[in-house]
PDB file of C-alpha atoms in Angstrom:
ATOM      1  CA  GLN A   1      36.110   1.217 -29.263  1.00 36.00           C
ATOM      2  CA  ASP A   2      34.769   2.296 -32.661  1.00 36.00           C
ATOM      3  CA  ARG A   3      35.738   5.915 -33.229  1.00 36.00           C
ATOM      4  CA  THR A   4      33.092   6.529 -35.866  1.00 36.00           C
ATOM      5  CA  SER A   5      29.362   6.550 -35.441  1.00 36.00           C
ATOM      6  CA  LEU A   6      26.295   6.871 -37.609  1.00 35.00           C
ATOM      7  CA  VAL A   7      23.432   8.598 -35.877  1.00 36.00           C
ATOM      8  CA  ALA A   8      19.872   8.056 -37.104  1.00 36.00           C
ATOM      9  CA  PRO A   9      18.356  10.977 -39.027  1.00 38.00           C
ATOM     10  CA  LEU A  10      16.988  13.630 -36.685  1.00 41.00           C
ATOM     11  CA  SER A  11      13.892  15.708 -37.309  1.00 40.00           C
ATOM     12  CA  ARG A  12      12.628  19.042 -36.117  1.00 41.00           C
ATOM     13  CA  GLY A  13      10.171  17.125 -33.981  1.00 39.00           C
ATOM     14  CA  SER A  14      12.943  15.344 -32.092  1.00 39.00           C
ATOM     15  CA  LEU A  15      14.802  18.631 -31.725  1.00 39.00           C
ATOM     16  CA  LYS A  16      11.783  20.168 -30.053  1.00 38.00           C
ATOM     17  CA  LEU A  17      11.565  17.305 -27.579  1.00 33.00           C
ATOM     18  CA  ALA A  18      15.244  17.609 -26.633  1.00 49.00           C
ATOM     19  CA  ALA A  19      15.687  21.374 -26.862  1.00 50.00           C
ATOM     20  CA  PRO A  20      18.887  22.576 -25.174  1.00 59.00           C
ATOM     21  CA  ILE A  21      18.211  23.998 -21.721  1.00 69.00           C
ATOM     22  CA  VAL A  22      20.861  26.257 -20.244  1.00 67.00           C
ATOM     23  CA  ALA A  23      20.945  28.611 -17.286  1.00 73.00           C
ATOM     24  CA  SER A  24      23.792  30.972 -18.149  1.00 73.00           C
ATOM     25  CA  ALA A  25      23.415  34.051 -20.311  1.00 79.00           C
ATOM     26  CA  GLN A  26      26.636  32.972 -22.049  1.00 79.00           C
ATOM     27  CA  MET A  27      25.173  29.737 -23.253  1.00 75.00           C
ATOM     28  CA  ARG A  28      21.846  31.234 -24.290  1.00 76.00           C
ATOM     29  CA  GLU A  29      23.815  33.576 -26.529  1.00 82.00           C
ATOM     30  CA  VAL A  30      25.874  30.640 -27.769  1.00 79.00           C
ATOM     31  CA  LEU A  31      22.718  28.766 -28.756  1.00 79.00           C
ATOM     32  CA  ARG A  32      21.417  31.768 -30.651  1.00 85.00           C
ATOM     33  CA  PHE A  33      24.613  31.834 -32.699  1.00 91.00           C
ATOM     34  CA  ALA A  34      24.422  28.083 -33.314  1.00 92.00           C
ATOM     35  CA  GLU A  35      20.860  28.364 -34.563  1.00 92.00           C
ATOM     36  CA  ARG A  36      21.784  31.252 -36.843  1.00 94.00           C
ATOM     37  CA  ALA A  37      24.595  29.115 -38.241  1.00 96.00           C
ATOM     38  CA  ALA A  38      22.079  26.338 -38.909  1.00 95.00           C
ATOM     39  CA  SER A  39      20.110  28.575 -41.280  1.00 94.00           C
ATOM     40  CA  SER A  40      22.835  28.313 -43.932  1.00 94.00           C
ATOM     41  CA  ASP A  41      24.966  25.542 -45.410  1.00 95.00           C
ATOM     42  CA  ALA A  42      28.208  27.291 -44.439  1.00 96.00           C
ATOM     43  CA  LYS A  43      30.913  25.123 -42.908  1.00 97.00           C
ATOM     44  CA  VAL A  44      31.340  25.469 -39.158  1.00 97.00           C
ATOM     45  CA  LEU A  45      34.400  25.069 -36.949  1.00 98.00           C
ATOM     46  CA  ILE A  46      33.634  24.428 -33.282  1.00 96.00           C
ATOM     47  CA  THR A  47      36.433  24.995 -30.768  1.00 96.00           C
ATOM     48  CA  GLY A  48      36.686  24.411 -27.047  1.00 94.00           C
ATOM     49  CA  GLU A  49      38.298  22.309 -24.367  1.00 92.00           C
ATOM     50  CA  THR A  50      37.842  18.557 -24.180  1.00 91.00           C
ATOM     51  CA  GLY A  51      34.496  17.515 -22.728  1.00 83.00           C
ATOM     52  CA  VAL A  52      32.576  20.783 -23.066  1.00 85.00           C
ATOM     53  CA  GLY A  53      30.033  19.440 -25.568  1.00 81.00           C
ATOM     54  CA  LYS A  54      31.297  20.363 -29.027  1.00 89.00           C
ATOM     55  CA  ASP A  55      29.470  17.351 -30.457  1.00 89.00           C
ATOM     56  CA  VAL A  56      26.256  18.599 -28.851  1.00 83.00           C
ATOM     57  CA  VAL A  57      26.667  21.884 -30.702  1.00 89.00           C
ATOM     58  CA  ALA A  58      27.216  20.042 -33.969  1.00 92.00           C
ATOM     59  CA  SER A  59      24.109  17.878 -33.613  1.00 89.00           C
ATOM     60  CA  HIS A  60      22.081  20.933 -32.543  1.00 88.00           C
ATOM     61  CA  ILE A  61      23.132  22.727 -35.721  1.00 94.00           C
ATOM     62  CA  HIS A  62      22.079  19.713 -37.780  1.00 95.00           C
ATOM     63  CA  CYS A  63      18.712  19.379 -36.017  1.00 91.00           C
ATOM     64  CA  SER A  64      18.020  23.092 -36.472  1.00 92.00           C
ATOM     65  CA  SER A  65      18.879  23.045 -40.178  1.00 94.00           C
ATOM     66  CA  ASN A  66      16.891  22.161 -43.270  1.00 94.00           C
ATOM     67  CA  ARG A  67      19.068  19.033 -43.528  1.00 95.00           C
ATOM     68  CA  ASN A  68      17.578  17.444 -40.427  1.00 93.00           C
ATOM     69  CA  ALA A  69      15.556  14.887 -42.387  1.00 93.00           C
ATOM     70  CA  ALA A  70      18.827  13.377 -43.688  1.00 93.00           C
ATOM     71  CA  GLY A  71      21.658  11.659 -41.845  1.00 92.00           C
ATOM     72  CA  TYR A  72      23.984  13.071 -39.201  1.00 95.00           C
ATOM     73  CA  VAL A  73      27.293  11.184 -39.309  1.00 95.00           C
ATOM     74  CA  ALA A  74      30.077  11.676 -36.763  1.00 95.00           C
ATOM     75  CA  VAL A  75      33.722  10.683 -37.224  1.00 95.00           C
ATOM     76  CA  ASN A  76      36.387  11.064 -34.546  1.00 94.00           C
ATOM     77  CA  CYS A  77      39.730  11.738 -36.264  1.00 94.00           C
ATOM     78  CA  ALA A  78      41.835  11.228 -33.131  1.00 92.00           C
ATOM     79  CA  GLY A  79      43.891   8.071 -32.864  1.00 78.00           C
ATOM     80  CA  VAL A  80      42.865   6.774 -36.298  1.00 84.00           C
ATOM     81  CA  THR A  81      45.548   5.831 -38.793  1.00 88.00           C
ATOM     82  CA  GLU A  82      45.716   7.762 -42.039  1.00 89.00           C
ATOM     83  CA  SER A  83      44.693   4.772 -44.178  1.00 83.00           C
ATOM     84  CA  LEU A  84      41.784   3.874 -41.915  1.00 87.00           C
ATOM     85  CA  LEU A  85      40.515   7.458 -41.817  1.00 93.00           C
ATOM     86  CA  GLU A  86      40.628   7.696 -45.615  1.00 89.00           C
ATOM     87  CA  SER A  87      38.617   4.484 -45.869  1.00 87.00           C
ATOM     88  CA  GLU A  88      36.130   5.670 -43.239  1.00 89.00           C
ATOM     89  CA  LEU A  89      35.516   8.967 -45.019  1.00 92.00           C
ATOM     90  CA  PHE A  90      35.655   7.938 -48.667  1.00 91.00           C
ATOM     91  CA  GLY A  91      34.977   4.186 -48.526  1.00 82.00           C
ATOM     92  CA  HIS A  92      36.903   1.443 -50.312  1.00 68.00           C
ATOM     93  CA  VAL A  93      36.341  -1.378 -52.773  1.00 73.00           C
ATOM     94  CA  LYS A  94      37.017  -5.030 -52.121  1.00 76.00           C
ATOM     95  CA  GLY A  95      40.678  -5.958 -52.543  1.00 59.00           C
ATOM     96  CA  SER A  96      41.940  -2.377 -52.558  1.00 68.00           C
ATOM     97  CA  PHE A  97      44.277  -3.127 -49.637  1.00 68.00           C
ATOM     98  CA  THR A  98      45.105  -5.928 -47.217  1.00 71.00           C
ATOM     99  CA  GLY A  99      42.032  -6.656 -45.144  1.00 72.00           C
ATOM    100  CA  ALA A 100      39.554  -5.088 -47.594  1.00 66.00           C
ATOM    101  CA  PHE A 101      37.402  -8.206 -47.873  1.00 71.00           C
ATOM    102  CA  ARG A 102      34.300  -6.366 -49.090  1.00 76.00           C
ATOM    103  CA  ASP A 103      33.203  -2.993 -50.388  1.00 76.00           C
ATOM    104  CA  LYS A 104      32.738  -0.328 -47.726  1.00 79.00           C
ATOM    105  CA  VAL A 105      30.555   2.768 -48.033  1.00 84.00           C
ATOM    106  CA  GLY A 106      32.307   5.900 -46.752  1.00 87.00           C
ATOM    107  CA  LYS A 107      30.864   8.272 -44.203  1.00 93.00           C
ATOM    108  CA  LEU A 108      30.728  11.101 -46.747  1.00 95.00           C
ATOM    109  CA  LEU A 109      28.330   9.082 -48.878  1.00 94.00           C
ATOM    110  CA  LEU A 110      26.301   8.051 -45.831  1.00 94.00           C
ATOM    111  CA  ALA A 111      25.953  11.743 -44.950  1.00 95.00           C
ATOM    112  CA  ASN A 112      24.755  12.711 -48.434  1.00 96.00           C
ATOM    113  CA  GLY A 113      22.047  15.338 -48.031  1.00 96.00           C
ATOM    114  CA  GLY A 114      22.878  15.731 -44.351  1.00 96.00           C
ATOM    115  CA  THR A 115      25.758  16.677 -42.071  1.00 97.00           C
ATOM    116  CA  LEU A 116      29.208  15.190 -41.447  1.00 97.00           C
ATOM    117  CA  PHE A 117      30.742  16.015 -38.063  1.00 97.00           C
ATOM    118  CA  LEU A 118      34.543  15.717 -37.966  1.00 97.00           C
ATOM    119  CA  ASP A 119      35.606  15.673 -34.335  1.00 96.00           C
ATOM    120  CA  GLU A 120      39.252  16.389 -33.432  1.00 96.00           C
ATOM    121  CA  VAL A 121      40.003  17.561 -36.966  1.00 97.00           C
ATOM    122  CA  GLY A 122      43.353  18.907 -35.755  1.00 96.00           C
ATOM    123  CA  GLU A 123      44.594  15.309 -35.486  1.00 96.00           C
ATOM    124  CA  MET A 124      44.422  14.738 -39.260  1.00 96.00           C
ATOM    125  CA  SER A 125      47.661  14.077 -41.122  1.00 95.00           C
ATOM    126  CA  LEU A 126      48.711  16.579 -43.777  1.00 96.00           C
ATOM    127  CA  ARG A 127      47.837  14.091 -46.513  1.00 95.00           C
ATOM    128  CA  MET A 128      44.324  13.603 -45.131  1.00 95.00           C
ATOM    129  CA  GLN A 129      43.970  17.347 -44.804  1.00 97.00           C
ATOM    130  CA  GLY A 130      44.710  17.583 -48.520  1.00 96.00           C
ATOM    131  CA  LEU A 131      42.067  14.983 -49.361  1.00 95.00           C
ATOM    132  CA  LEU A 132      39.506  16.753 -47.183  1.00 97.00           C
ATOM    133  CA  LEU A 133      40.361  20.106 -48.767  1.00 97.00           C
ATOM    134  CA  ARG A 134      39.822  18.680 -52.248  1.00 96.00           C
ATOM    135  CA  PHE A 135      36.428  17.351 -51.215  1.00 96.00           C
ATOM    136  CA  LEU A 136      35.431  20.705 -49.720  1.00 97.00           C
ATOM    137  CA  GLU A 137      36.371  22.395 -52.990  1.00 95.00           C
ATOM    138  CA  ASN A 138      34.508  20.130 -55.415  1.00 95.00           C
ATOM    139  CA  GLY A 139      32.156  17.892 -53.390  1.00 95.00           C
ATOM    140  CA  GLU A 140      33.522  14.774 -55.096  1.00 95.00           C
ATOM    141  CA  ILE A 141      34.374  11.485 -53.424  1.00 89.00           C
ATOM    142  CA  GLN A 142      36.394   8.559 -54.758  1.00 87.00           C
ATOM    143  CA  SER A 143      36.545   5.297 -52.841  1.00 78.00           C
ATOM    144  CA  VAL A 144      39.981   3.816 -52.163  1.00 80.00           C
ATOM    145  CA  GLY A 145      40.828   1.491 -55.049  1.00 75.00           C
ATOM    146  CA  SER A 146      38.068   2.774 -57.327  1.00 72.00           C
ATOM    147  CA  ASP A 147      38.178   4.908 -60.470  1.00 80.00           C
ATOM    148  CA  ALA A 148      34.574   6.048 -60.063  1.00 79.00           C
ATOM    149  CA  VAL A 149      33.963   9.585 -58.853  1.00 87.00           C
ATOM    150  CA  ARG A 150      30.690  10.561 -57.194  1.00 90.00           C
ATOM    151  CA  GLN A 151      29.239  13.962 -56.306  1.00 95.00           C
ATOM    152  CA  VAL A 152      27.655  14.326 -52.874  1.00 96.00           C
ATOM    153  CA  ASP A 153      25.933  17.137 -51.000  1.00 96.00           C
ATOM    154  CA  VAL A 154      27.257  17.210 -47.450  1.00 97.00           C
ATOM    155  CA  ARG A 155      27.544  19.996 -44.910  1.00 97.00           C
ATOM    156  CA  VAL A 156      30.770  19.664 -42.918  1.00 98.00           C
ATOM    157  CA  VAL A 157      30.972  20.697 -39.268  1.00 98.00           C
ATOM    158  CA  ALA A 158      34.384  20.231 -37.637  1.00 98.00           C
ATOM    159  CA  ALA A 159      35.598  20.495 -34.067  1.00 98.00           C
ATOM    160  CA  THR A 160      38.922  20.690 -32.273  1.00 98.00           C
ATOM    161  CA  ASN A 161      40.364  21.312 -28.825  1.00 97.00           C
ATOM    162  CA  LYS A 162      43.587  22.609 -30.393  1.00 97.00           C
ATOM    163  CA  ASP A 163      44.713  26.028 -31.577  1.00 97.00           C
ATOM    164  CA  LEU A 164      44.646  25.442 -35.324  1.00 98.00           C
ATOM    165  CA  ARG A 165      46.320  28.772 -36.074  1.00 97.00           C
ATOM    166  CA  GLU A 166      49.263  27.689 -33.951  1.00 98.00           C
ATOM    167  CA  LEU A 167      49.329  24.390 -35.847  1.00 98.00           C
ATOM    168  CA  VAL A 168      49.341  26.372 -39.096  1.00 98.00           C
ATOM    169  CA  ARG A 169      52.341  28.365 -37.872  1.00 98.00           C
ATOM    170  CA  SER A 170      54.186  25.162 -36.966  1.00 98.00           C
ATOM    171  CA  GLY A 171      53.406  23.557 -40.324  1.00 97.00           C
ATOM    172  CA  GLN A 172      51.101  20.885 -38.897  1.00 97.00           C
ATOM    173  CA  PHE A 173      47.841  22.184 -40.340  1.00 98.00           C
ATOM    174  CA  ARG A 174      47.013  23.619 -43.747  1.00 98.00           C
ATOM    175  CA  GLU A 175      46.048  27.276 -43.730  1.00 98.00           C
ATOM    176  CA  ASP A 176      43.833  26.828 -46.807  1.00 97.00           C
ATOM    177  CA  LEU A 177      41.926  24.047 -45.046  1.00 98.00           C
ATOM    178  CA  LEU A 178      41.456  26.192 -41.945  1.00 98.00           C
ATOM    179  CA  TYR A 179      40.082  28.950 -44.183  1.00 97.00           C
ATOM    180  CA  ARG A 180      37.606  26.483 -45.736  1.00 97.00           C
ATOM    181  CA  LEU A 181      36.468  25.010 -42.420  1.00 98.00           C
ATOM    182  CA  GLN A 182      36.129  28.227 -40.450  1.00 97.00           C
ATOM    183  CA  VAL A 183      33.443  30.001 -42.444  1.00 97.00           C
ATOM    184  CA  ILE A 184      31.560  30.178 -39.156  1.00 97.00           C
ATOM    185  CA  HIS A 185      33.453  29.794 -35.894  1.00 97.00           C
ATOM    186  CA  ILE A 186      31.692  28.595 -32.748  1.00 96.00           C
ATOM    187  CA  HIS A 187      33.588  28.556 -29.461  1.00 95.00           C
ATOM    188  CA  VAL A 188      32.203  26.549 -26.535  1.00 89.00           C
ATOM    189  CA  PRO A 189      33.197  28.181 -23.236  1.00 90.00           C
ATOM    190  CA  PRO A 190      34.682  25.922 -20.539  1.00 90.00           C
ATOM    191  CA  LEU A 191      32.375  24.816 -17.753  1.00 84.00           C
ATOM    192  CA  ARG A 192      34.385  26.756 -15.178  1.00 85.00           C
ATOM    193  CA  GLU A 193      33.145  29.928 -16.894  1.00 87.00           C
ATOM    194  CA  ARG A 194      29.531  28.692 -16.888  1.00 79.00           C
ATOM    195  CA  ARG A 195      28.827  28.059 -13.234  1.00 77.00           C
ATOM    196  CA  ASP A 196      25.113  28.682 -13.777  1.00 75.00           C
ATOM    197  CA  ASP A 197      24.983  25.681 -16.106  1.00 71.00           C
ATOM    198  CA  ILE A 198      26.239  23.312 -13.408  1.00 68.00           C
ATOM    199  CA  LEU A 199      23.478  21.482 -11.581  1.00 58.00           C
ATOM    200  CA  ASP A 200      22.830  22.515  -8.005  1.00 42.00           C
ATOM    201  CA  GLY A 201      23.611  19.692  -5.600  1.00 39.00           C
ATOM    202  CA  GLY A 202      21.063  18.284  -3.200  1.00 40.00           C
ATOM    203  CA  ASP A 203      21.053  14.588  -2.553  1.00 44.00           C
ATOM    204  CA  GLY A 204      23.916  12.218  -3.240  1.00 43.00           C
ATOM    205  CA  ALA A 205      22.810  11.554  -6.813  1.00 43.00           C
ATOM    206  CA  ASP A 206      22.769  15.275  -7.589  1.00 44.00           C
ATOM    207  CA  ARG A 207      26.205  15.720  -6.111  1.00 46.00           C
ATOM    208  CA  HIS A 208      27.482  12.804  -8.208  1.00 46.00           C
ATOM    209  CA  GLU A 209      26.030  14.436 -11.327  1.00 46.00           C
ATOM    210  CA  ARG A 210      27.615  17.761 -10.427  1.00 48.00           C
ATOM    211  CA  GLU A 211      31.044  16.226  -9.899  1.00 47.00           C
ATOM    212  CA  HIS A 212      30.985  14.692 -13.379  1.00 47.00           C
ATOM    213  CA  TYR A 213      29.593  17.867 -14.924  1.00 45.00           C
ATOM    214  CA  GLU A 214      32.148  20.140 -13.288  1.00 45.00           C
ATOM    215  CA  ALA A 215      34.939  17.849 -14.445  1.00 44.00           C
ATOM    216  CA  GLY A 216      33.860  18.555 -17.995  1.00 45.00           C
ATOM    217  CA  ASN A 217      32.342  15.104 -18.472  1.00 47.00           C
ATOM    218  CA  ILE A 218      29.338  16.487 -20.303  1.00 44.00           C
ATOM    219  CA  GLN A 219      28.910  13.361 -22.426  1.00 47.00           C
ATOM    220  CA  GLN A 220      27.996  11.210 -19.411  1.00 46.00           C
ATOM    221  CA  HIS A 221      25.737  13.934 -18.069  1.00 43.00           C
ATOM    222  CA  LEU A 222      23.846  14.302 -21.346  1.00 42.00           C
ATOM    223  CA  ALA A 223      23.469  10.547 -21.716  1.00 43.00           C
ATOM    224  CA  ARG A 224      21.574  10.485 -18.428  1.00 44.00           C
ATOM    225  CA  GLN A 225      19.626  13.709 -19.038  1.00 40.00           C
ATOM    226  CA  PRO A 226      19.013  13.993 -22.811  1.00 38.00           C
ATOM    227  CA  ALA A 227      16.844  17.096 -22.518  1.00 35.00           C
ATOM    228  CA  ARG A 228      19.648  19.139 -20.939  1.00 34.00           C
ATOM    229  CA  GLN A 229      22.256  20.165 -23.496  1.00 35.00           C
ATOM    230  CA  VAL A 230      24.944  22.779 -23.764  1.00 34.00           C
ATOM    231  CA  SER A 231      26.221  24.398 -26.929  1.00 35.00           C
ATOM    232  CA  GLY A 232      28.736  26.905 -28.206  1.00 35.00           C
ATOM    233  CA  LEU A 233      29.162  30.166 -29.922  1.00 35.00           C
ATOM    234  CA  ASP A 234      30.368  32.361 -32.684  1.00 37.00           C
ATOM    235  CA  GLY A 235      28.727  33.581 -35.821  1.00 38.00           C
ATOM    236  CA  GLY A 236      30.391  34.106 -39.187  1.00 42.00           C
ATOM    237  CA  VAL A 237      32.857  36.754 -38.186  1.00 38.00           C
ATOM    238  CA  ASN A 238      34.117  35.445 -34.869  1.00 48.00           C
ATOM    239  CA  SER A 239      31.818  37.022 -32.333  1.00 38.00           C
ATOM    240  CA  HIS A 240      32.677  35.630 -28.918  1.00 44.00           C
ATOM    241  CA  VAL A 241      30.616  35.746 -25.768  1.00 38.00           C
TER     242      VAL A 241
END
């Protein structure tokens, strides 16, 4: 399964049609923080357990921002080799490595003017963390095998289900990169703490939905009910619900 995806540009109109609907006071507060984060170009780090909808928060930030007319590009960093991830992010030129049969445009260039969502950023190797840090510092990209350097304008939103500070302490994650990514921190509470956001069960179909939702399988739930979305929290200085 392809671990990267390019999502068509989203507009404020489409955001209005698929506005997040939540029942819990927690999540309403979370959405307010997410929308406040969208008003700036500051980098956002979204944390939370697997399956709680961190990607939904990221796309909601993009749709609520002034970048929503441009692309929203998502890359899952988990389970991708270092060389493949570098090529996915920065692109490559034909012949730059075995299997590079044609030029490839990187996701950072595809997201120019819009938003790049880096899911599972805690899975990045230290070398890739260094390359990402350099990009965050100067906004420049260089395709693998190319001497050309290009400037792009991309807002980066990252997500992880890991404790990055613990990874910093164990030497597995760069502290300077964490500092760059976590300008705004949004934490998505687990579903077990948001009972009001779990659908009430009636018939068999509703019960089936609830079982998936309670298990944290929010992706399947949202695919079936696109107008019902759940987001996460935390504005600029770590304010948690």
